[in-house]
Amino acid sequence: MVVIYPGSFDPVTYGHIDIIKRCARKFNTVIVAVLNNKSKKNMFTIEERVELLELALVEYDNIEVDTFSGLLVDYTKEKGCTTLIRGLRAVSDYEYEMQMALVNKKLDDDIETLFMVASGKYGYLSSSIVKEVAGFGGDISCFVPSIVEKSLIKKIEEGMD
Ligand code: COA
């Protein structure tokens, strides 16, 4: 079974990696689909976000990193895969996730969204909070892999120039 795990991944954190690796143990192939949304202001370019994901997930041969733009349901059709994975960190995620799952279902009745409960130790993580901590010089090594940490610090230093 092939599943798609979509998101912005700006940048990927241990919270995302936890979901992806657990999916890779349960499904034949996991497609990590990075949203190429030009209207959203991301810190990392689409190429950088893909590269960081590939480096972070290098040891898994059933994980594919890809990009998409436009509607997620159109991308799922293109890939011939109708199962989406979303992580649930806290009750606060539920409303938004329900809305997305129901809209996607309305747009394409074949789509099924499966929710995976995030590990408790990453339940508080988001890409923005990691960027904020890094921006103030805090230690982010427990939130992201070292390659992401280095790239994030470099971005912040470049932004200061
Ligand atoms: N661990 C850590 N952080 C997590 C996480 C986890 N398990 N799950 C989510 N997050 C964080 C992300 O880092 C992100 O943080 P940020 O807001 O600080 O950047 C935040 O939670 C949102 O997660 P994400 O999965 O990236 O959601 P998104 O809202 O950026 O993207 C899409 C969701 C891409 C699936 C959705 O926008 C989409 O499908 N867009 C395409 C257009 C479309 O089809 N729209 C109709 C769908 S209803």
Coordinates of N, CA, C and O and ligand atoms in Angstrom, one line a residue:
M1 N 0.8 -1.2 0.0 CA 0.0 0.0 0.0 C 0.9 1.3 0.0 O 1.9 1.3 0.7
V2 N 0.5 2.2 -0.8 CA 1.2 3.5 -0.9 C 0.4 4.6 -0.3 O -0.8 4.7 -0.5
V3 N 1.1 5.4 0.6 CA 0.4 6.5 1.2 C 1.2 7.8 1.0 O 2.4 7.8 0.7
I4 N 0.4 8.9 1.0 CA 1.0 10.2 0.8 C 1.0 11.0 2.1 O -0.1 11.0 2.8
Y5 N 2.1 11.5 2.5 CA 2.1 12.4 3.7 C 2.5 13.8 3.3 O 3.6 14.1 2.9
P6 N 1.5 14.7 3.2 CA 1.7 16.0 2.6 C 2.0 17.0 3.7 O 1.6 16.9 4.9
G7 N 2.7 18.1 3.3 CA 2.9 19.2 4.3 C 3.8 20.2 3.7 O 4.3 20.1 2.6
S8 N 4.1 21.2 4.5 CA 5.0 22.3 4.1 C 6.5 22.0 4.4 O 7.4 22.4 3.6
F9 N 6.7 21.3 5.5 CA 8.1 20.9 5.9 C 9.1 22.1 5.8 O 10.1 22.0 5.2
D10 N 8.8 23.2 6.5 CA 9.6 24.4 6.4 C 10.2 24.7 7.8 O 9.9 25.7 8.4
P11 N 11.2 24.0 8.3 CA 11.8 22.8 7.7 C 11.2 21.5 8.4 O 10.4 21.6 9.3
V12 N 11.7 20.3 7.9 CA 11.3 19.1 8.5 C 11.8 19.0 10.0 O 12.9 19.6 10.3
T13 N 11.0 18.5 10.9 CA 11.4 18.4 12.3 C 11.4 16.9 12.7 O 10.9 16.1 12.0
Y14 N 11.9 16.6 13.9 CA 11.8 15.2 14.4 C 10.3 14.8 14.5 O 10.0 13.6 14.5
G15 N 9.4 15.7 14.7 CA 8.0 15.4 14.8 C 7.5 14.8 13.4 O 6.8 13.7 13.4
H16 N 7.8 15.4 12.3 CA 7.5 14.9 11.0 C 8.2 13.5 10.8 O 7.6 12.6 10.3
I17 N 9.5 13.5 11.1 CA 10.3 12.3 10.9 C 9.7 11.1 11.6 O 9.6 10.0 11.1
D18 N 9.2 11.3 12.8 CA 8.6 10.3 13.7 C 7.4 9.7 12.9 O 7.3 8.5 12.8
I19 N 6.5 10.5 12.4 CA 5.4 10.1 11.6 C 5.8 9.3 10.4 O 5.3 8.2 10.1
I20 N 6.7 9.9 9.6 CA 7.2 9.3 8.4 C 7.8 7.9 8.6 O 7.4 6.9 7.9
K21 N 8.6 7.8 9.6 CA 9.3 6.5 9.9 C 8.3 5.4 10.3 O 8.4 4.3 10.0
R22 N 7.4 5.9 11.2 CA 6.4 4.9 11.6 C 5.5 4.4 10.5 O 5.1 3.2 10.4
C23 N 5.2 5.3 9.5 CA 4.4 4.9 8.3 C 5.3 4.0 7.5 O 4.7 3.0 6.9
A24 N 6.6 4.2 7.4 CA 7.4 3.4 6.5 C 7.5 2.0 7.0 O 7.8 1.0 6.3
R25 N 7.2 1.8 8.3 CA 7.1 0.4 8.9 C 5.8 -0.3 8.6 O 5.7 -1.5 8.7
K26 N 4.8 0.5 8.3 CA 3.4 -0.1 8.2 C 3.0 -0.2 6.7 O 2.0 -0.9 6.4
F27 N 3.5 0.7 5.9 CA 3.1 0.7 4.5 C 4.3 0.4 3.5 O 5.4 0.6 3.9
N28 N 4.0 0.0 2.3 CA 5.0 -0.4 1.4 C 5.8 0.8 1.0 O 7.1 0.8 0.9
T29 N 5.1 1.9 0.6 CA 5.8 3.1 0.2 C 5.1 4.3 0.8 O 3.9 4.4 0.9
V30 N 6.0 5.3 1.3 CA 5.5 6.5 1.8 C 6.0 7.6 0.9 O 7.2 7.8 0.7
I31 N 5.1 8.4 0.3 CA 5.4 9.5 -0.5 C 5.3 10.8 0.4 O 4.2 11.1 0.8
V32 N 6.4 11.4 0.6 CA 6.4 12.7 1.4 C 6.2 13.8 0.4 O 7.1 14.0 -0.4
A33 N 5.1 14.4 0.4 CA 4.7 15.4 -0.7 C 4.9 16.8 -0.1 O 4.1 17.2 0.8
V34 N 5.8 17.6 -0.6 CA 6.1 18.9 -0.1 C 5.3 19.9 -0.9 O 5.5 20.0 -2.2
L35 N 4.5 20.7 -0.2 CA 3.7 21.7 -0.9 C 4.6 22.9 -1.5 O 5.3 23.5 -0.7
N36 N 4.5 23.1 -2.8 CA 5.2 24.2 -3.4 C 4.2 25.3 -3.5 O 3.5 25.5 -4.6
N37 N 4.1 26.1 -2.5 CA 3.1 27.1 -2.4 C 3.8 28.5 -2.5 O 4.3 28.9 -1.5
K38 N 3.7 29.1 -3.6 CA 4.5 30.4 -3.8 C 3.9 31.5 -3.0 O 4.6 32.5 -2.7
S39 N 2.6 31.4 -2.7 CA 2.0 32.5 -1.9 C 2.3 32.5 -0.4 O 2.2 33.5 0.3
K40 N 2.8 31.3 0.1 CA 3.2 31.2 1.5 C 4.6 31.6 1.6 O 5.5 31.1 0.8
K41 N 4.9 32.4 2.6 CA 6.3 32.8 2.8 C 7.0 31.7 3.6 O 6.9 31.6 4.8
N42 N 7.8 31.0 2.9 CA 8.6 29.9 3.5 C 10.1 30.4 3.8 O 10.6 31.2 3.0
M43 N 10.7 29.9 4.8 CA 12.1 30.2 5.0 C 13.0 29.5 4.0 O 13.9 30.1 3.5
F44 N 12.6 28.2 3.7 CA 13.4 27.4 2.8 C 12.7 27.3 1.5 O 11.5 27.2 1.4
T45 N 13.5 27.3 0.4 CA 13.0 27.1 -0.9 C 12.5 25.7 -1.0 O 12.8 24.8 -0.2
I46 N 11.7 25.4 -2.0 CA 11.2 24.0 -2.2 C 12.3 23.1 -2.4 O 12.3 22.0 -1.8
E47 N 13.4 23.5 -3.1 CA 14.5 22.6 -3.3 C 15.2 22.3 -2.0 O 15.6 21.1 -1.8
E48 N 15.3 23.3 -1.2 CA 16.0 23.1 0.1 C 15.2 22.2 1.0 O 15.7 21.3 1.7
R49 N 13.9 22.4 1.0 CA 13.0 21.6 1.9 C 13.1 20.1 1.5 O 13.1 19.2 2.3
V50 N 13.1 19.9 0.1 CA 13.2 18.5 -0.4 C 14.5 17.9 0.0 O 14.6 16.8 0.5
E51 N 15.6 18.7 -0.2 CA 16.9 18.1 0.1 C 17.1 17.8 1.6 O 17.6 16.7 1.9
L52 N 16.6 18.6 2.5 CA 16.7 18.3 3.9 C 15.9 17.1 4.3 O 16.4 16.2 5.0
L53 N 14.7 16.9 3.7 CA 13.9 15.7 3.9 C 14.7 14.5 3.4 O 14.8 13.4 4.1
E54 N 15.3 14.6 2.2 CA 16.0 13.4 1.6 C 17.2 13.1 2.5 O 17.4 11.9 2.7
L55 N 17.9 14.1 3.0 CA 19.1 13.8 3.8 C 18.6 13.2 5.2 O 19.3 12.2 5.7
A56 N 17.5 13.7 5.7 CA 17.1 13.2 7.0 C 16.5 11.7 6.9 O 16.5 11.0 7.9
L57 N 16.1 11.4 5.7 CA 15.4 10.0 5.6 C 16.2 9.1 4.7 O 15.7 8.1 4.2
V58 N 17.5 9.4 4.6 CA 18.4 8.7 3.6 C 18.4 7.2 3.8 O 18.5 6.4 2.8
E59 N 18.3 6.7 5.0 CA 18.4 5.2 5.2 C 17.2 4.4 4.9 O 17.2 3.2 5.0
Y60 N 16.1 5.1 4.5 CA 14.9 4.4 4.2 C 14.7 4.3 2.7 O 14.6 5.3 2.0
D61 N 14.6 3.0 2.2 CA 14.4 3.0 0.7 C 12.9 2.9 0.3 O 12.7 2.8 -0.9
N62 N 12.0 2.9 1.2 CA 10.6 2.9 0.8 C 9.9 4.3 1.1 O 8.7 4.4 1.1
I63 N 10.8 5.3 1.2 CA 10.3 6.7 1.4 C 10.7 7.5 0.2 O 11.9 7.5 -0.2
E64 N 9.8 8.2 -0.4 CA 10.1 9.0 -1.6 C 9.7 10.4 -1.3 O 8.7 10.6 -0.7
V65 N 10.5 11.4 -1.7 CA 10.2 12.8 -1.4 C 9.9 13.4 -2.7 O 10.6 13.3 -3.7
D66 N 8.7 14.1 -2.8 CA 8.2 14.7 -4.0 C 7.7 16.1 -3.7 O 7.5 16.4 -2.5
T67 N 7.3 16.8 -4.7 CA 6.7 18.1 -4.5 C 5.3 18.1 -5.2 O 5.1 17.4 -6.2
F68 N 4.5 19.0 -4.8 CA 3.2 19.2 -5.5 C 2.8 20.7 -5.3 O 3.2 21.4 -4.4
S69 N 2.0 21.1 -6.3 CA 1.4 22.4 -6.2 C -0.1 22.3 -6.6 O -0.5 21.3 -7.2
G70 N -0.9 23.2 -6.2 CA -2.3 23.1 -6.5 C -3.0 22.2 -5.5 O -2.6 22.1 -4.4
L71 N -4.1 21.6 -6.0 CA -4.9 20.8 -5.0 C -4.3 19.5 -4.7 O -3.8 18.8 -5.6
L72 N -4.3 19.1 -3.5 CA -3.8 17.8 -3.0 C -4.5 16.7 -3.7 O -3.9 15.7 -4.1
V73 N -5.8 16.8 -3.9 CA -6.6 15.7 -4.6 C -6.1 15.5 -6.0 O -6.2 14.4 -6.5
D74 N -5.7 16.6 -6.7 CA -5.2 16.4 -8.1 C -3.9 15.7 -8.1 O -3.6 14.8 -8.9
Y75 N -3.1 16.0 -7.1 CA -1.8 15.3 -6.9 C -2.0 13.8 -6.7 O -1.3 13.0 -7.2
T76 N -3.0 13.5 -5.8 CA -3.2 12.1 -5.4 C -3.6 11.3 -6.7 O -3.2 10.2 -6.9
K77 N -4.4 12.0 -7.6 CA -4.8 11.3 -8.8 C -3.6 11.0 -9.7 O -3.5 9.9 -10.2
E78 N -2.8 12.1 -9.8 CA -1.6 12.0 -10.6 C -0.7 10.8 -10.1 O -0.1 10.1 -10.9
K79 N -0.6 10.6 -8.8 CA 0.2 9.5 -8.3 C -0.5 8.2 -8.2 O 0.1 7.2 -7.9
G80 N -1.8 8.2 -8.5 CA -2.5 6.9 -8.4 C -2.6 6.4 -7.0 O -2.7 5.2 -6.7
C81 N -2.6 7.3 -6.0 CA -2.7 6.9 -4.6 C -3.7 7.8 -3.9 O -3.7 9.0 -4.0
T82 N -4.6 7.1 -3.2 CA -5.8 7.8 -2.6 C -5.8 7.8 -1.1 O -6.8 8.2 -0.5
T83 N -4.6 7.4 -0.5 CA -4.6 7.4 1.0 C -3.6 8.4 1.5 O -2.4 8.4 1.2
L84 N -4.2 9.3 2.3 CA -3.4 10.4 2.9 C -3.1 10.1 4.4 O -4.0 9.5 5.1
I85 N -1.9 10.5 4.8 CA -1.6 10.4 6.3 C -1.5 11.8 6.8 O -0.8 12.6 6.2
R86 N -2.0 12.0 8.0 CA -1.8 13.2 8.7 C -1.5 12.9 10.1 O -2.1 11.9 10.7
G87 N -0.7 13.7 10.7 CA -0.3 13.5 12.1 C -1.2 14.3 13.0 O -1.5 15.4 12.7
L88 N -1.6 13.7 14.1 CA -2.4 14.5 15.1 C -1.5 14.7 16.4 O -1.1 13.7 17.0
R89 N -1.2 15.9 16.7 CA -0.3 16.2 17.9 C -1.2 16.5 19.1 O -0.8 16.0 20.2
A90 N -2.2 17.2 19.0 CA -3.0 17.6 20.1 C -4.5 17.7 19.7 O -4.8 17.8 18.5
V91 N -5.4 17.9 20.6 CA -6.8 18.1 20.3 C -7.0 19.3 19.4 O -7.8 19.3 18.5
S92 N -6.1 20.3 19.6 CA -6.2 21.5 18.8 C -6.0 21.3 17.3 O -6.5 22.0 16.5
D93 N -5.3 20.2 16.9 CA -5.1 19.9 15.5 C -6.4 19.3 14.9 O -6.6 19.4 13.7
Y94 N -7.3 18.8 15.7 CA -8.4 18.0 15.2 C -9.3 18.7 14.3 O -9.7 18.2 13.2
E95 N -9.7 19.9 14.7 CA -10.7 20.7 13.9 C -10.2 21.0 12.5 O -10.9 20.7 11.5
Y96 N -9.0 21.5 12.4 CA -8.4 21.8 11.1 C -8.2 20.5 10.3 O -8.5 20.5 9.1
E97 N -7.8 19.5 10.9 CA -7.6 18.2 10.2 C -8.9 17.6 9.7 O -8.9 17.1 8.6
M98 N -9.9 17.7 10.5 CA -11.2 17.2 10.1 C -11.7 18.0 8.9 O -12.2 17.4 7.9
Q99 N -11.5 19.3 9.0 CA -12.0 20.2 7.8 C -11.3 19.8 6.6 O -11.9 19.6 5.5
M100 N -9.9 19.6 6.6 CA -9.2 19.2 5.4 C -9.6 17.9 4.9 O -9.8 17.7 3.7
A101 N -9.7 16.9 5.8 CA -10.1 15.6 5.4 C -11.5 15.6 4.8 O -11.7 14.9 3.7
L102 N -12.4 16.3 5.3 CA -13.8 16.3 4.8 C -13.8 17.1 3.4 O -14.5 16.7 2.5
V103 N -13.0 18.2 3.3 CA -13.0 18.9 2.0 C -12.4 18.0 0.9 O -12.9 17.9 -0.2
N104 N -11.3 17.3 1.3 CA -10.7 16.4 0.3 C -11.6 15.3 -0.1 O -11.7 14.9 -1.3
K105 N -12.3 14.8 0.9 CA -13.3 13.7 0.6 C -14.4 14.2 -0.3 O -14.9 13.5 -1.2
K106 N -14.8 15.5 -0.1 CA -15.9 16.1 -0.9 C -15.4 16.2 -2.4 O -16.1 16.0 -3.3
L107 N -14.1 16.7 -2.5 CA -13.5 16.9 -3.8 C -13.3 15.6 -4.5 O -13.4 15.5 -5.8
D108 N -13.0 14.5 -3.8 CA -12.7 13.2 -4.4 C -13.1 12.1 -3.4 O -12.4 11.9 -2.4
D109 N -14.2 11.5 -3.7 CA -14.8 10.5 -2.7 C -13.8 9.3 -2.5 O -14.0 8.6 -1.5
D110 N -12.9 9.1 -3.4 CA -12.0 8.0 -3.2 C -10.9 8.2 -2.1 O -10.3 7.3 -1.6
I111 N -10.7 9.5 -1.8 CA -9.7 9.8 -0.8 C -10.0 9.4 0.6 O -11.1 9.6 1.0
E112 N -9.0 8.7 1.2 CA -9.2 8.4 2.6 C -8.1 9.1 3.4 O -6.9 9.0 2.9
T113 N -8.4 9.7 4.5 CA -7.3 10.3 5.3 C -7.2 9.5 6.6 O -8.1 9.3 7.3
L114 N -6.0 9.0 6.8 CA -5.7 8.2 8.0 C -4.9 9.1 9.0 O -3.9 9.8 8.6
F115 N -5.2 9.1 10.3 CA -4.5 9.9 11.2 C -3.6 9.1 12.1 O -4.0 8.0 12.6
M116 N -2.4 9.6 12.2 CA -1.5 8.9 13.1 C -1.2 9.8 14.3 O -0.9 11.0 14.1
V117 N -1.3 9.3 15.5 CA -1.1 10.1 16.7 C 0.4 10.3 16.9 O 1.2 9.4 16.9
A118 N 0.8 11.6 17.0 CA 2.2 11.9 17.1 C 2.7 11.4 18.5 O 2.0 11.4 19.4
S119 N 4.0 11.0 18.5 CA 4.6 10.6 19.8 C 4.5 11.7 20.8 O 4.7 12.9 20.4
G120 N 4.2 11.4 22.0 CA 4.0 12.4 23.0 C 5.2 13.4 23.1 O 5.0 14.6 23.3
K121 N 6.4 12.8 22.9 CA 7.6 13.7 23.1 C 7.7 14.8 22.0 O 8.5 15.7 22.1
Y122 N 6.9 14.6 20.9 CA 7.0 15.6 19.8 C 5.6 16.4 19.7 O 5.4 17.1 18.7
G123 N 4.7 16.1 20.6 CA 3.4 16.7 20.5 C 3.3 18.2 20.5 O 2.4 18.8 20.1
Y124 N 4.4 18.9 21.0 CA 4.4 20.3 21.1 C 5.2 21.0 19.9 O 5.3 22.2 19.8
L125 N 5.8 20.1 19.0 CA 6.7 20.7 18.0 C 5.9 21.2 16.8 O 4.9 20.7 16.4
S126 N 6.5 22.3 16.2 CA 6.1 22.8 14.9 C 7.3 23.4 14.2 O 8.2 23.8 14.9
S127 N 7.2 23.6 12.9 CA 8.4 24.2 12.2 C 8.6 25.6 12.7 O 9.7 26.1 12.9
S128 N 7.5 26.4 12.9 CA 7.6 27.8 13.4 C 8.2 27.9 14.7 O 9.1 28.8 14.9
I129 N 7.9 27.0 15.6 CA 8.5 27.1 17.0 C 10.0 26.9 16.9 O 10.7 27.5 17.6
V130 N 10.4 25.9 16.1 CA 11.8 25.6 15.9 C 12.5 26.9 15.4 O 13.6 27.3 15.8
K131 N 11.9 27.5 14.3 CA 12.5 28.7 13.7 C 12.6 29.8 14.8 O 13.6 30.6 14.8
E132 N 11.6 29.9 15.6 CA 11.6 31.0 16.6 C 12.7 30.8 17.6 O 13.5 31.7 17.9
V133 N 12.8 29.5 18.1 CA 13.9 29.2 19.1 C 15.2 29.5 18.5 O 16.1 30.1 19.1
A134 N 15.4 29.0 17.3 CA 16.7 29.2 16.6 C 17.0 30.7 16.4 O 18.1 31.1 16.5
G135 N 16.0 31.4 16.0 CA 16.1 32.9 15.8 C 16.6 33.6 17.0 O 17.3 34.6 16.9
F136 N 16.3 33.1 18.2 CA 16.8 33.7 19.4 C 18.0 33.1 20.0 O 18.4 33.3 21.1
G137 N 18.6 32.2 19.1 CA 19.9 31.6 19.5 C 19.7 30.4 20.4 O 20.7 29.9 21.0
G138 N 18.5 29.8 20.6 CA 18.3 28.7 21.4 C 18.8 27.4 20.8 O 19.0 27.3 19.6
D139 N 19.0 26.4 21.6 CA 19.4 25.1 21.2 C 18.3 24.3 20.5 O 17.3 24.0 21.2
I140 N 18.4 24.0 19.3 CA 17.3 23.2 18.6 C 17.7 21.8 18.3 O 17.0 21.1 17.5
S141 N 18.8 21.3 18.8 CA 19.3 20.0 18.5 C 18.4 18.9 18.8 O 18.5 17.8 18.3
C142 N 17.5 19.1 19.8 CA 16.6 18.1 20.2 C 15.3 18.1 19.3 O 14.4 17.3 19.5
F143 N 15.2 19.1 18.5 CA 13.9 19.3 17.7 C 14.1 18.8 16.2 O 13.2 18.5 15.5
V144 N 15.4 19.0 15.7 CA 15.6 18.7 14.3 C 17.0 18.0 14.1 O 17.9 18.1 14.9
P145 N 17.1 17.2 13.0 CA 18.4 16.6 12.7 C 19.5 17.7 12.6 O 19.2 18.8 12.2
S146 N 20.8 17.2 12.7 CA 21.9 18.2 12.7 C 22.0 19.0 11.4 O 22.3 20.1 11.3
I147 N 21.7 18.3 10.3 CA 21.8 18.9 9.0 C 20.7 20.1 8.9 O 21.0 21.1 8.3
V148 N 19.6 19.9 9.5 CA 18.5 20.9 9.5 C 18.9 22.0 10.4 O 18.8 23.2 10.0
E149 N 19.5 21.7 11.5 CA 20.0 22.7 12.5 C 21.0 23.6 11.8 O 20.9 24.8 11.9
K150 N 22.0 23.0 11.1 CA 23.0 23.8 10.5 C 22.4 24.7 9.4 O 22.8 25.9 9.3
S151 N 21.5 24.2 8.6 CA 20.9 25.0 7.5 C 20.1 26.1 8.1 O 20.1 27.2 7.5
L152 N 19.4 25.8 9.2 CA 18.6 26.8 9.8 C 19.4 28.0 10.4 O 19.1 29.2 10.2
I153 N 20.5 27.6 11.0 CA 21.4 28.6 11.6 C 22.0 29.5 10.5 O 22.1 30.7 10.6
K154 N 22.4 28.8 9.4 CA 23.0 29.5 8.2 C 22.0 30.5 7.7 O 22.3 31.6 7.4
K155 N 20.7 30.1 7.5 CA 19.6 31.0 7.0 C 19.5 32.2 7.9 O 19.4 33.3 7.4
I156 N 19.5 31.9 9.2 CA 19.3 33.1 10.1 C 20.5 34.0 10.1 O 20.3 35.2 10.0
E157 N 21.7 33.5 10.0 CA 22.9 34.3 9.8 C 22.9 35.1 8.5 O 23.2 36.3 8.5
E158 N 22.4 34.5 7.4 CA 22.3 35.2 6.2 C 21.3 36.3 6.2 O 21.5 37.4 5.7
G159 N 20.2 36.1 7.0 CA 19.2 37.1 7.1 C 19.7 38.3 7.9 O 19.1 39.4 7.8
M160 N 20.7 38.1 8.7 CA 21.3 39.2 9.5 C 22.2 40.1 8.7 O 22.5 41.2 9.2
D161 N 22.7 39.5 7.6 CA 23.8 40.2 6.8 C 23.1 41.5 6.2 O 22.0 41.5 5.8
Ligands
COA1 N1 5.3 17.1 14.1 C1 5.8 18.4 14.1 N2 5.2 19.4 13.5 C2 4.1 19.1 12.8 C3 3.5 17.8 12.7 C4 4.2 16.8 13.4 N3 3.8 15.5 13.4 N4 2.4 17.8 12.0 C5 2.3 19.1 11.6 N5 3.3 19.9 12.1 C6 3.4 21.3 12.0 C7 4.1 21.7 10.7 O1 5.5 21.8 11.0 C8 3.5 23.1 10.5 O2 4.1 24.0 11.3 P1 4.2 25.6 11.0 O3 2.7 26.0 10.8 O4 4.8 26.1 12.1 O5 5.0 25.7 9.7 C9 2.1 23.0 11.0 O6 2.1 21.9 11.9 C10 1.2 22.7 9.9 O7 1.5 21.4 9.3 P2 1.6 21.0 7.8 O8 1.4 19.6 7.7 O9 2.8 21.5 7.2 O10 0.3 21.6 7.3 P3 0.1 22.8 6.3 O11 -1.1 23.5 6.8 O12 1.3 23.6 6.0 O13 -0.1 21.9 5.0 C11 -1.4 20.7 3.4 C12 -1.2 21.1 4.8 C13 -0.1 20.9 2.5 C14 -1.7 19.2 3.4 C15 -2.6 21.5 2.8 O14 -2.3 22.9 3.0 C16 -2.8 21.2 1.4 O15 -3.2 20.1 1.0 N6 -2.6 22.2 0.5 C17 -2.9 22.0 -0.9 C18 -4.1 22.8 -1.4 C19 -5.3 22.0 -1.1 O16 -5.5 20.9 -1.7 N7 -6.2 22.6 -0.3 C20 -7.4 21.9 0.1 C21 -7.2 21.0 1.2 S1 -8.4 21.2 2.4

